[in-house]
mmCIF file of C-alpha atoms in Angstrom:
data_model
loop_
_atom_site.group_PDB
_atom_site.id
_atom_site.type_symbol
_atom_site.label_atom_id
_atom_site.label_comp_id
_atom_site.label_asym_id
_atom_site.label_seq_id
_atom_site.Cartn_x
_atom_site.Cartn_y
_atom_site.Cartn_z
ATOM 1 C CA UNK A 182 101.199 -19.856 123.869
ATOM 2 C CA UNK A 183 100.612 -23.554 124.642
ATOM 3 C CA UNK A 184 97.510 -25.066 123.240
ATOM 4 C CA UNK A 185 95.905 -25.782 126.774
ATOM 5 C CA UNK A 186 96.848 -22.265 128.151
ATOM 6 C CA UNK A 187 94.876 -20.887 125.198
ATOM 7 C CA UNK A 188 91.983 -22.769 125.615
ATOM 8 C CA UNK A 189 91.633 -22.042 128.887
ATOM 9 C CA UNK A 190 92.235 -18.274 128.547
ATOM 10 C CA UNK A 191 89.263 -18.399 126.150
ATOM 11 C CA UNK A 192 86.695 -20.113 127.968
ATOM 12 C CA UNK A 193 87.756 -18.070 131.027
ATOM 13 C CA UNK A 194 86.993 -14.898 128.523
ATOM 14 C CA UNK A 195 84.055 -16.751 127.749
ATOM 15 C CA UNK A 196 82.574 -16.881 131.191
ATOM 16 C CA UNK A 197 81.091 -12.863 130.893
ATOM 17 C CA UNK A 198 80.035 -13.467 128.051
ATOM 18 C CA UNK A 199 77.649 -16.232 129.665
ATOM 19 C CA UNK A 200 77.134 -14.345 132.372
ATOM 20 C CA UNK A 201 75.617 -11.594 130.004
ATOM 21 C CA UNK A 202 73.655 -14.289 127.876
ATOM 22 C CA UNK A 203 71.505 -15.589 131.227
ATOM 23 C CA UNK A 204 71.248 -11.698 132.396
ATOM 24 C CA UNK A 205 69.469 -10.669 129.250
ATOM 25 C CA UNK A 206 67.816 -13.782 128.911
ATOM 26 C CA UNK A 207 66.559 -13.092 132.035
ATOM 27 C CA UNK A 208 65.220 -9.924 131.530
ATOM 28 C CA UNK A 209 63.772 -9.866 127.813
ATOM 29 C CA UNK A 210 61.652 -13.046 129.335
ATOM 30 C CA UNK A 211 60.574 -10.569 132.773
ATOM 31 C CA UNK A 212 60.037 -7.815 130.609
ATOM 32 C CA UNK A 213 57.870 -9.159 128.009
ATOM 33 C CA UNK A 214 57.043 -12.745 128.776
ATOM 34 C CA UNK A 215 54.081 -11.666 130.912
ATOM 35 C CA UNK A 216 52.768 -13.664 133.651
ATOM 36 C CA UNK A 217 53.387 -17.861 132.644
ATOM 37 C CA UNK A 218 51.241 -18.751 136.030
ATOM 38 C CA UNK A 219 48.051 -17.163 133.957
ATOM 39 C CA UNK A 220 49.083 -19.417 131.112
ATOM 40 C CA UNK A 221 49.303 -22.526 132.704
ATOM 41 C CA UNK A 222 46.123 -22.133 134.758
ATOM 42 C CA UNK A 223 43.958 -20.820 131.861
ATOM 43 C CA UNK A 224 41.447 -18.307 131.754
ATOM 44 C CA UNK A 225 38.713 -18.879 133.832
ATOM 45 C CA UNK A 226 41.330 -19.918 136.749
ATOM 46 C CA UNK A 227 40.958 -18.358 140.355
ATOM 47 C CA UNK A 228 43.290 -15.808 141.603
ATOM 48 C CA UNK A 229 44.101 -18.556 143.922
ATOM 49 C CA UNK A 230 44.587 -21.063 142.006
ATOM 50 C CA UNK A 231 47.295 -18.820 139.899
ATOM 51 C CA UNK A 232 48.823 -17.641 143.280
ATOM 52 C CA UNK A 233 49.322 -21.640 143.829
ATOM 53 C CA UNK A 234 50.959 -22.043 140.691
ATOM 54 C CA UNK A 235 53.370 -18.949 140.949
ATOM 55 C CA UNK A 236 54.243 -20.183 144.860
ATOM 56 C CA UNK A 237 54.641 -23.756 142.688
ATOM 57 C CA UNK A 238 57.032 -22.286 139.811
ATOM 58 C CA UNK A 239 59.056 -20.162 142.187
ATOM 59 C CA UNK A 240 57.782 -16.918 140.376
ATOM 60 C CA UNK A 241 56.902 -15.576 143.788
ATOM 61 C CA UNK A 242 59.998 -15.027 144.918
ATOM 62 C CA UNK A 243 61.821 -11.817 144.415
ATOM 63 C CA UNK A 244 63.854 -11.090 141.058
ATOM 64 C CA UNK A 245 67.194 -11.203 142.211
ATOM 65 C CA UNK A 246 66.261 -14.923 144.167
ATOM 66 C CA UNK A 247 65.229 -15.937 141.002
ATOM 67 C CA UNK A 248 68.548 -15.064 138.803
ATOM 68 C CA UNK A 249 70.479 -16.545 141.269
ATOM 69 C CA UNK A 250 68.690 -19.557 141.252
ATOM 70 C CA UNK A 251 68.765 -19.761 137.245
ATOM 71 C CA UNK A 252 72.835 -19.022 137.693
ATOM 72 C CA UNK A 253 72.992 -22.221 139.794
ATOM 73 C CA UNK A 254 70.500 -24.461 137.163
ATOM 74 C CA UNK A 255 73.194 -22.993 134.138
ATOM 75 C CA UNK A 256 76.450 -24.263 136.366
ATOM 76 C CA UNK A 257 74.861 -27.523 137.139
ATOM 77 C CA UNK A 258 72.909 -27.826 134.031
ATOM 78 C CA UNK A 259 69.748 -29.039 135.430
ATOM 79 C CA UNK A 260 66.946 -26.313 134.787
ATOM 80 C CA UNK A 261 64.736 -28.797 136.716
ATOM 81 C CA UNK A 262 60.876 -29.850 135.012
ATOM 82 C CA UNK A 263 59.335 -28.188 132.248
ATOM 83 C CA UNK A 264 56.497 -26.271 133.473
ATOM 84 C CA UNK A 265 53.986 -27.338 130.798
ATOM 85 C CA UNK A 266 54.389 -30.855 130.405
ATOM 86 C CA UNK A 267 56.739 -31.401 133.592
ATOM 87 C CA UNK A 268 59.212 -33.436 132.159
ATOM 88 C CA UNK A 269 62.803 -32.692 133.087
ATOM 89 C CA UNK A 270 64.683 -30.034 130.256
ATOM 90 C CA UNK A 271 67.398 -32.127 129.719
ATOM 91 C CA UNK A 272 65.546 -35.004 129.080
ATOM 92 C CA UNK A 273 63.569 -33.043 126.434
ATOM 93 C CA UNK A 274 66.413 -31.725 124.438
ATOM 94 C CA UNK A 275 68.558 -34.833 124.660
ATOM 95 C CA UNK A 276 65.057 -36.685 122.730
ATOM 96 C CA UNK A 277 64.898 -34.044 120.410
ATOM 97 C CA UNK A 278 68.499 -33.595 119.042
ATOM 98 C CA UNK A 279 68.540 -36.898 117.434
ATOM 99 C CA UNK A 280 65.401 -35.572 114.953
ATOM 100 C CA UNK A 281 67.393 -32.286 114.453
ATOM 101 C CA UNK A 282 70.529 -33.798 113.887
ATOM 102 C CA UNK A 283 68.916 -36.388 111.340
ATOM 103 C CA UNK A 284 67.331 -33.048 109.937
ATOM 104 C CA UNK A 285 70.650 -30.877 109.779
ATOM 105 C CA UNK A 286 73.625 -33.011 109.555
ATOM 106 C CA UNK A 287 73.259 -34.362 106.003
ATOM 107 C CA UNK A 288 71.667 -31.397 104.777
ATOM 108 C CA UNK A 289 74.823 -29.524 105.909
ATOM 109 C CA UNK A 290 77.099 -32.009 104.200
ATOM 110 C CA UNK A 291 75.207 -32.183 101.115
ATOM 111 C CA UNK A 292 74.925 -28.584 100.601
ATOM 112 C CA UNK A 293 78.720 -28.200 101.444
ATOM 113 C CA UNK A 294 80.518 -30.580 99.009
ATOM 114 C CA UNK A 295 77.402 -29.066 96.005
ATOM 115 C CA UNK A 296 78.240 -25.588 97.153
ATOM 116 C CA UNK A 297 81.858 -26.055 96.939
ATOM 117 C CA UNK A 298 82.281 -27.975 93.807
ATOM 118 C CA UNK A 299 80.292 -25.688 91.677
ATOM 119 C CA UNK A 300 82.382 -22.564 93.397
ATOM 120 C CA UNK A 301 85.750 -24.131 92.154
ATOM 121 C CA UNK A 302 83.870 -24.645 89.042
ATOM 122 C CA UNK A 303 82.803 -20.857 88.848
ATOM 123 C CA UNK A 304 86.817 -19.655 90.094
ATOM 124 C CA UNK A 305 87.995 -21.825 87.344
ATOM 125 C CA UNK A 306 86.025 -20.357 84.517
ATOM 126 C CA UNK A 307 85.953 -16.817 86.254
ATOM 127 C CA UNK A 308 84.310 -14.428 83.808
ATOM 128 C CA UNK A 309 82.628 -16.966 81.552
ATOM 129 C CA UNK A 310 79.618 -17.918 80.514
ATOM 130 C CA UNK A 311 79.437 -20.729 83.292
ATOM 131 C CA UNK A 312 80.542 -18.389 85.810
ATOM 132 C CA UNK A 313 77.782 -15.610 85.097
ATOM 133 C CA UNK A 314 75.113 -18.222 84.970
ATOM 134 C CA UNK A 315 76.151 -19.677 88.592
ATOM 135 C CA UNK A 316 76.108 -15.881 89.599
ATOM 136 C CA UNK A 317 72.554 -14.879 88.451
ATOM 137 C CA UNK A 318 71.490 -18.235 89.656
ATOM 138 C CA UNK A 319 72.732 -17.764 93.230
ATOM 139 C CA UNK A 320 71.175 -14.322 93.433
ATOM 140 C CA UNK A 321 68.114 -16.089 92.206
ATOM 141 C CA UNK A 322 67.988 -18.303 94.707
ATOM 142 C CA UNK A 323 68.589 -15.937 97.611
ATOM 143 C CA UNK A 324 65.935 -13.364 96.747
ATOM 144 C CA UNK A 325 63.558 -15.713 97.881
ATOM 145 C CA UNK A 326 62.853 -15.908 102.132
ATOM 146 C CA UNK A 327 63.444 -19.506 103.686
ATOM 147 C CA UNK A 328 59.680 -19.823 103.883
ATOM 148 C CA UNK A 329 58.631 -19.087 100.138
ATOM 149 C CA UNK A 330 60.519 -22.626 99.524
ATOM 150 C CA UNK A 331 58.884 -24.341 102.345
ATOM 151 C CA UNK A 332 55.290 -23.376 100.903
ATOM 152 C CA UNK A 333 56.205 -24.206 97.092
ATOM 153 C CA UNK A 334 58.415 -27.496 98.002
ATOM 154 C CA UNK A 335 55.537 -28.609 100.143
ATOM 155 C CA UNK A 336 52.831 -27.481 97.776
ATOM 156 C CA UNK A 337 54.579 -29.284 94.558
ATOM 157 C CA UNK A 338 56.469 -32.077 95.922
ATOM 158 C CA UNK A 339 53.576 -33.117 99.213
ATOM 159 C CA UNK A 340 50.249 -31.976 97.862
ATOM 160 C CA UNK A 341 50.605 -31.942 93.902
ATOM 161 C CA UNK A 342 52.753 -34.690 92.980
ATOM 162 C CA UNK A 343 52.496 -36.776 96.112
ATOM 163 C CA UNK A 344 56.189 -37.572 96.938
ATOM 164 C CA UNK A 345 56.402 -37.759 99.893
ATOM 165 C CA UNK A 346 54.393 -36.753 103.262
ATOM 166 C CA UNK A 347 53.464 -32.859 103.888
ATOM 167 C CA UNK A 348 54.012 -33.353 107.416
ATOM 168 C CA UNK A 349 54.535 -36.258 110.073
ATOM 169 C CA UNK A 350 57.607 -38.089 112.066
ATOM 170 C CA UNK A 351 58.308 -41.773 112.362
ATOM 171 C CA UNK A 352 60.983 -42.584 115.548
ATOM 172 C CA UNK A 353 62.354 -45.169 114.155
ATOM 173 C CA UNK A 354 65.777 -45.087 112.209
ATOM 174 C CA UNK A 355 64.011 -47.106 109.018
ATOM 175 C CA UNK A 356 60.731 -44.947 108.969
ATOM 176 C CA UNK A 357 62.057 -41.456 109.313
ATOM 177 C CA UNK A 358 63.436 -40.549 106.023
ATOM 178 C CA UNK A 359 60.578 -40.556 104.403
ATOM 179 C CA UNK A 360 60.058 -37.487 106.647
ATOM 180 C CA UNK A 361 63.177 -35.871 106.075
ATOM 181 C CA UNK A 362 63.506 -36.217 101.969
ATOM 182 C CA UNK A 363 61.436 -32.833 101.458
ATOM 183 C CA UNK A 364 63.239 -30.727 104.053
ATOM 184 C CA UNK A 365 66.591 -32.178 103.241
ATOM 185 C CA UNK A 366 65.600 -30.845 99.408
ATOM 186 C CA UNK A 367 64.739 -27.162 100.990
ATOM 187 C CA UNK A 368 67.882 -26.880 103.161
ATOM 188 C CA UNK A 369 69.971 -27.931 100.364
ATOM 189 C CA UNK A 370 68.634 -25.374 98.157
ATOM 190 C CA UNK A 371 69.040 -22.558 100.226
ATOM 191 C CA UNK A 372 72.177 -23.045 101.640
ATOM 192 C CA UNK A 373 73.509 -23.606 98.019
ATOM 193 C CA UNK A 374 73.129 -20.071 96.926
ATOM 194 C CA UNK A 375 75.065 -18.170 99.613
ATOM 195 C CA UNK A 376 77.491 -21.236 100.240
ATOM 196 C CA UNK A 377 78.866 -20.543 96.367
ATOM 197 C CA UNK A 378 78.827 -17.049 96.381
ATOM 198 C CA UNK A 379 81.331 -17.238 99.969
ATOM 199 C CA UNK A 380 83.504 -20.638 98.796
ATOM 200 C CA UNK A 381 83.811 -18.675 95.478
ATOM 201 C CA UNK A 382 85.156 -15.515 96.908
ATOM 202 C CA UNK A 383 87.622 -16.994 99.176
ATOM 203 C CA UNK A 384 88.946 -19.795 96.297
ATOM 204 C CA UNK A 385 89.162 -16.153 94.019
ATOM 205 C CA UNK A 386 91.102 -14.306 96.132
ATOM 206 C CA UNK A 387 93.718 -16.942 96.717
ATOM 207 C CA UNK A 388 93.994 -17.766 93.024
ATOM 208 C CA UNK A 389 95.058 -14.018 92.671
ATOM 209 C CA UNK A 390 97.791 -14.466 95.063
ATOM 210 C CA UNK A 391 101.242 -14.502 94.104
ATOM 211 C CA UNK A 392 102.328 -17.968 94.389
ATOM 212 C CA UNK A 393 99.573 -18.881 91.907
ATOM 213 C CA UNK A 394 101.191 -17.080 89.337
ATOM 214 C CA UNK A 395 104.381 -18.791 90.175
ATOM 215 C CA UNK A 396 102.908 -21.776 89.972
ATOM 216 C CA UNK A 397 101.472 -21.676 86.719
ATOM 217 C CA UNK A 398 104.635 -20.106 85.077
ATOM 218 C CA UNK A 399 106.880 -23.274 86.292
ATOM 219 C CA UNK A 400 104.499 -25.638 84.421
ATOM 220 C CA UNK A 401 101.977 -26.821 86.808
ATOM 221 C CA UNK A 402 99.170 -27.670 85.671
ATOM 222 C CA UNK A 403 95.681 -25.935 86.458
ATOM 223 C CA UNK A 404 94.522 -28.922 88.664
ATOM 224 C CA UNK A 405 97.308 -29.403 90.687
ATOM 225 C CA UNK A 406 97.550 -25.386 91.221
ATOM 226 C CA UNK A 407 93.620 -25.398 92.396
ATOM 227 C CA UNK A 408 94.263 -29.163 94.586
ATOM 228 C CA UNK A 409 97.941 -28.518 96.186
ATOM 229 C CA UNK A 410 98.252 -24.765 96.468
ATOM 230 C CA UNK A 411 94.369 -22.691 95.893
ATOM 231 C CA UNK A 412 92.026 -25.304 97.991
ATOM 232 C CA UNK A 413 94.320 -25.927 100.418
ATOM 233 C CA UNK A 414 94.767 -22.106 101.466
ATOM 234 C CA UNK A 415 91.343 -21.217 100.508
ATOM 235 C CA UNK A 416 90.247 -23.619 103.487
ATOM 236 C CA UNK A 417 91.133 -21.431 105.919
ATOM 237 C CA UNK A 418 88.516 -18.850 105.785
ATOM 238 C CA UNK A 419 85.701 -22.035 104.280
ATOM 239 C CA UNK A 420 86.723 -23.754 107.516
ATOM 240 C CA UNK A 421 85.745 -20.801 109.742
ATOM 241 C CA UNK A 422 82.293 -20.375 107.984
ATOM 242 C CA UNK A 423 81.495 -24.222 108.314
ATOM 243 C CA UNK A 424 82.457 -24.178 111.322
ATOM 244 C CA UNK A 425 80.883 -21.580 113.140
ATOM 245 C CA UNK A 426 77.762 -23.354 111.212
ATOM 246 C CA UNK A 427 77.638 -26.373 113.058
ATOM 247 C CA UNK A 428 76.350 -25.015 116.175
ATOM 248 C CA UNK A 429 72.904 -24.505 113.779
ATOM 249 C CA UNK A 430 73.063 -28.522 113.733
ATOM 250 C CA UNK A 431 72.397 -28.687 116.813
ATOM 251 C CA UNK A 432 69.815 -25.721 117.734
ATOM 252 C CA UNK A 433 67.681 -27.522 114.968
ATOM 253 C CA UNK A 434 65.936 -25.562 112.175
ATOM 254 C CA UNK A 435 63.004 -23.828 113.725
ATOM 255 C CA UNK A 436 60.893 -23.360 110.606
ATOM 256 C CA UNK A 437 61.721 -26.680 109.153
ATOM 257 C CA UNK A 438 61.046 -28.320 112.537
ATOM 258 C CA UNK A 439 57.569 -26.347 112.682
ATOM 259 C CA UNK A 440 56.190 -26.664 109.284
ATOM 260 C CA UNK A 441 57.453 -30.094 109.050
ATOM 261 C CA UNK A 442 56.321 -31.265 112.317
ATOM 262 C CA UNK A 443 59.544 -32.572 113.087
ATOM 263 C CA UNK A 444 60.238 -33.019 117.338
ATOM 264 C CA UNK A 445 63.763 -31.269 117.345
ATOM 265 C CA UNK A 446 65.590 -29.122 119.713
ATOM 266 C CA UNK A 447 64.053 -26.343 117.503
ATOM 267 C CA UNK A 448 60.239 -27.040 117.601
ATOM 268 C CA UNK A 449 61.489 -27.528 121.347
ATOM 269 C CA UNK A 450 62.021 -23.824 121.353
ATOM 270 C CA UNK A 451 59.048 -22.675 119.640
ATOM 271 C CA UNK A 452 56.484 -24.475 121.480
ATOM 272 C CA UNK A 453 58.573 -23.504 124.827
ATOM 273 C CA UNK A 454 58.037 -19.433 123.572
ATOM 274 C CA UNK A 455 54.449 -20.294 122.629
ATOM 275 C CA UNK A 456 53.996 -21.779 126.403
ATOM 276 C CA UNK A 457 56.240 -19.048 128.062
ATOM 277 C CA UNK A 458 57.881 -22.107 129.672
ATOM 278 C CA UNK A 459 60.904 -20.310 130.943
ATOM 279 C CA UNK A 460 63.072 -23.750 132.079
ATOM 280 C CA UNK A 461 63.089 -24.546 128.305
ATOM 281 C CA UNK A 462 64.082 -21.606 126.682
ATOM 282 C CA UNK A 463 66.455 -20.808 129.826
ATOM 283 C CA UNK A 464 68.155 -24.075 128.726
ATOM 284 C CA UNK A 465 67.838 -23.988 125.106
ATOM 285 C CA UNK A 466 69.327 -20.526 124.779
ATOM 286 C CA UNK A 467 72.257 -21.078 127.295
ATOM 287 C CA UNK A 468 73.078 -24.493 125.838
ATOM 288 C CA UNK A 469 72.821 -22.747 121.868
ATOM 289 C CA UNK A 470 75.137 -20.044 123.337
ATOM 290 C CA UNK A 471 77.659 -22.329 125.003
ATOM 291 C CA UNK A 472 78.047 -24.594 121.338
ATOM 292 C CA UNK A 473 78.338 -21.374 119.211
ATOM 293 C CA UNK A 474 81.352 -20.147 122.016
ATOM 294 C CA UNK A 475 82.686 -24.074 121.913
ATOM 295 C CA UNK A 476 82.581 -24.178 117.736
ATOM 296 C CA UNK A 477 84.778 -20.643 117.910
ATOM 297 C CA UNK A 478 87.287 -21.919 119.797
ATOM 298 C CA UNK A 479 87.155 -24.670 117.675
ATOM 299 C CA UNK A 480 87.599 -22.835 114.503
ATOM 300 C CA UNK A 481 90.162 -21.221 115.893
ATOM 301 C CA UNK A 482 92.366 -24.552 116.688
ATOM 302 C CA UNK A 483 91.134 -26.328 113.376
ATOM 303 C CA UNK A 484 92.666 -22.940 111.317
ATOM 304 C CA UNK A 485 96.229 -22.959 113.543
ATOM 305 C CA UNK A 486 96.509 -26.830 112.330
ATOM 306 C CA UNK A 487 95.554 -26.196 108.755
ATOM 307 C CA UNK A 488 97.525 -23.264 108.181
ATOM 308 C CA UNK A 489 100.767 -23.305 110.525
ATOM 309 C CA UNK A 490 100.709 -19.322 110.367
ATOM 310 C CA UNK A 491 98.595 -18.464 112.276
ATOM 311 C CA UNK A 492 99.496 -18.641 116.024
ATOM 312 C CA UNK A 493 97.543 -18.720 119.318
ATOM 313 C CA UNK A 494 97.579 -15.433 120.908
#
């Protein structure tokens, strides 16, 4: 199958599964988002004044009007004005994915080239000392949640030693990275421990392959066996995992972005569930969904030119 017949066979395949992603979006928000007109007027608000602001926000209109209308805003991709701070959606996420992409991009690549050096580290002296010790401390550092080492890295590296800033944002390019040093630090550390434990895996089970052996019994030497025949085969299911990551880059890190007070595309979201401001999480969770279905059929073109294989079907 040609490349551009593929591609288009998959985002036409892709199409239900969008259609699904605004349905239930649609509902879950209906079902328990309560009433966002009471929100926005406040408590001690007239019933008038809230029947105002439902006629304003469309909300009066029956269900079905109002799917239809969120159908059109996720073809066009204009979900019109935030209904808490009326500023257009679009405009709000393009200003906040430069903070989460500062946030997550060199986290990602950071934690990537650590995780995977010490995993063809632990494949090369499989069984050892070395390798047991990178095994019990990757299971070490994943028996702890995501928010344990935002309290202790904040507590130790903010409030007790005084490294850097607990919390805060600067805009500008030369200011910011003061911000980002601490949750750079926390990313890292617990992406490291799963990152190994997967890399590993996949490097073991291609340096049990055949070929390997074959390798080694001609007279190749252990580093050209793990650079020009292990790695390079071993990329095809690291590829898919980093990959189908990236999509994460630019969602932004909710809890980082929270505790942090970071303005990405993921505080975006939580102050948008916080507000029930549907626009925003209408447009955050369609646009999420469409990079996660872009990234697979990414991966999938990325593996077909990596390893020549594997064919488009």
């Amino acid at each position: 199958m040609s490349l551009l017949r593929y591609c288009i066979r998959r985002i036409f395949f892709a199409l239900p599964i969008l259609f699904g992603i605004t349905l239930v979006t649609f509902i879950l928000f209906h079902l328990v988002g309560g009433d966002p007109a009471f929100l926005i007027a406040g408590k001690n608000a007239s019933l008038e004044r809230v029947a105002s602001i439902r006629s304003e926000l469309g909300l009066d209109r029956s269900l079905l009007q109002q799917y239809i209308s969120f159908v059109k805003q996720t073809v066009t991709f204009d979900w019109g004005r935030s209904w808490s701070s009326q500023e257009r959606v679009m405009d709000m996420f393009w200003r906040g994915l430069g903070p989460s992409l500062s946030l997550a991009l060199p986290a990602f690549l950071i934690s990537f080239l650590i995780s995977l050096g010490i995993a063809l580290l632990s494949s090369y002296y499989r069984g050892q000392c070395f390798d047991r010790g990178v095994l019990i401390a990757c299971l070490a550092l994943m028996s702890f949640s995501y928010l344990v080492y935002i309290i202790l890295f904040q507590y130790l590296f903010a409030y007790k030693m005084g490294l850097f800033p607990i919390t805060g944002w600067d805009p500008s390019w030369s200011g910011r990275w003061q911000y980002l040093i601490l949750p750079w630090m926390i990313s890292v550390t617990v992406s490291i421990g799963p990152g190994v434990l997967i890399y590993r895996t996949a490097i073991l089970d291609e340096s049990l392959q055949g070929y390997v052996r074959t390798a080694r019994a001609k007279g190749l030497k252990d580093t050209a066996v793990y650079s020009q025949h292990i790695l390079k085969n071993a990329l095809v299911p690291i590829l898919t995992i980093v990959i189908m990551q990236m999509p994460l880059m630019i969602t932004g890190s909710l809890l980082l972005e929270s505790f942090f007070g970071i303005p990405g595309v993921g505080g975006l979201l939580i102050q948008a569930i916080q507000n029930a401001d549907f626009p925003v999480i209408k447009a955050m969770t369609v646009i999420g969904s469409i990079f996660y279905m872009l990234f697979n059929l990414l991966s999938d073109l990325v593996l077909t030119a990596v390893d020549p294989r594997i064919e488009l079907k």
